[in-house]
Coordinates of C-alpha atoms in Angstrom, one line a residue:
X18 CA 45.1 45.5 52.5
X19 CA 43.7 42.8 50.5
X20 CA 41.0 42.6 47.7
X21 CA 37.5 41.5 48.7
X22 CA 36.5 38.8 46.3
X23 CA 32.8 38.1 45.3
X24 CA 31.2 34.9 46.7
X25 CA 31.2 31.9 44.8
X26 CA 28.4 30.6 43.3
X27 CA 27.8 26.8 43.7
X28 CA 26.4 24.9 40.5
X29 CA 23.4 24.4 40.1
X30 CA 22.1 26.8 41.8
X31 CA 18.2 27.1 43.1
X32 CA 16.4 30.0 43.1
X33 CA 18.8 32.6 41.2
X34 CA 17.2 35.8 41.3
X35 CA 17.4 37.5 37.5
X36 CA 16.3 41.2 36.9
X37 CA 15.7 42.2 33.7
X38 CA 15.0 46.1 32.8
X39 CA 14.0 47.2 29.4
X40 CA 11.3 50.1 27.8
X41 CA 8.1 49.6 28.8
X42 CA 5.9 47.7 26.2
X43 CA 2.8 45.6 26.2
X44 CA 5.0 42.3 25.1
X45 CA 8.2 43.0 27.4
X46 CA 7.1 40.7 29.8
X47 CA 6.5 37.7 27.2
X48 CA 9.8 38.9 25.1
X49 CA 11.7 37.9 28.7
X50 CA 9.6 34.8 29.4
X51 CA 10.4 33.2 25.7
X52 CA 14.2 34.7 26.1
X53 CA 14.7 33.1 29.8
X54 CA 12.6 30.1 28.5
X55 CA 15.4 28.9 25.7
X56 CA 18.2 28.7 28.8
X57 CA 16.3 27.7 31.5
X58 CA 13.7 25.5 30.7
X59 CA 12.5 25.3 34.6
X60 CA 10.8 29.0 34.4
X61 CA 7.9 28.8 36.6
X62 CA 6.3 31.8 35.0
X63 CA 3.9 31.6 37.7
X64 CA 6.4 33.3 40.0
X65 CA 7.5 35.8 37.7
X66 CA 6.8 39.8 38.6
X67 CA 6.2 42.8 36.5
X68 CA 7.0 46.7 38.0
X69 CA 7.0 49.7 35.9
X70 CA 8.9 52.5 36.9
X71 CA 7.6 55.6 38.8
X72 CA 7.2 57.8 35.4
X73 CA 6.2 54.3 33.6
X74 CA 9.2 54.6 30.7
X75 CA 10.9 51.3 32.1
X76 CA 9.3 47.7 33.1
X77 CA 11.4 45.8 35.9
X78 CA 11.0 42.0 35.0
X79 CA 11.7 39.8 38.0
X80 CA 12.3 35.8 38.2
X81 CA 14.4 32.6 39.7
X82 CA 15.9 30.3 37.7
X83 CA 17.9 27.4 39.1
X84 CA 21.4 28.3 36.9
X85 CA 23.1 25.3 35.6
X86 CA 26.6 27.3 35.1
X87 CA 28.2 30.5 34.1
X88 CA 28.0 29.6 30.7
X89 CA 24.4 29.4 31.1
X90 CA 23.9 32.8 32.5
X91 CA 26.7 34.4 30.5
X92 CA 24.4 33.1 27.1
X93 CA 21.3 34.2 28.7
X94 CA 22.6 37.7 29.1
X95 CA 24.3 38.4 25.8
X96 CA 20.9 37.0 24.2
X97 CA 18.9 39.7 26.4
X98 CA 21.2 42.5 25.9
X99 CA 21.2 41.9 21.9
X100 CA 18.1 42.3 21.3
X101 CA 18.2 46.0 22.1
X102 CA 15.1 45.9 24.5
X103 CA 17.0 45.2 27.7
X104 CA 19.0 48.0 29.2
X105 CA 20.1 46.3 32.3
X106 CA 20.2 42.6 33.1
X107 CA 21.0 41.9 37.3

């Protein structure tokens, strides 16, 4: 039986979706926006969403970005995870 391997992405790619999920605070969604901003220029923060969670602890922060390359997402991650507001990046 042989290994299922993920799809490929082709570069650049359009509308990559990007959820980010951190503690809920008044300036999470802006922290996200300015984060994104530095690696993908192209934001249209007009099409960017905002959920809290069902008790209200967590915000879901949700957006597309057209992703140049993994490098590009891998630095975009590792800056959101450092900062110690994120919890889960997908």
């Amino acid at each position: 039986m042989s290994e299922q391997q993920p799809p490929k992405i082709e570069f650049p790619c359009p509308d990559y979706p990007i959820k980010v999920i951190g503690h809920n605070a008044d300036d999470f969604r802006g922290f996200v926006i300015e984060t994104v901003q530095i690696h993908a220029p192209d934001l249209d923060i007009t099409q960017v969403t905002v959920q809290d969670s069902r008790n209200g602890r967590f915000q879901s922060v949700r957006f597309t970005i057209t992703a140049t390359g993994t490098d590009q997402l891998k630095a975009l991650h590792t800056e959101l995870m450092a900062s110690g507001r994120v919890q889960m990046v997908i």
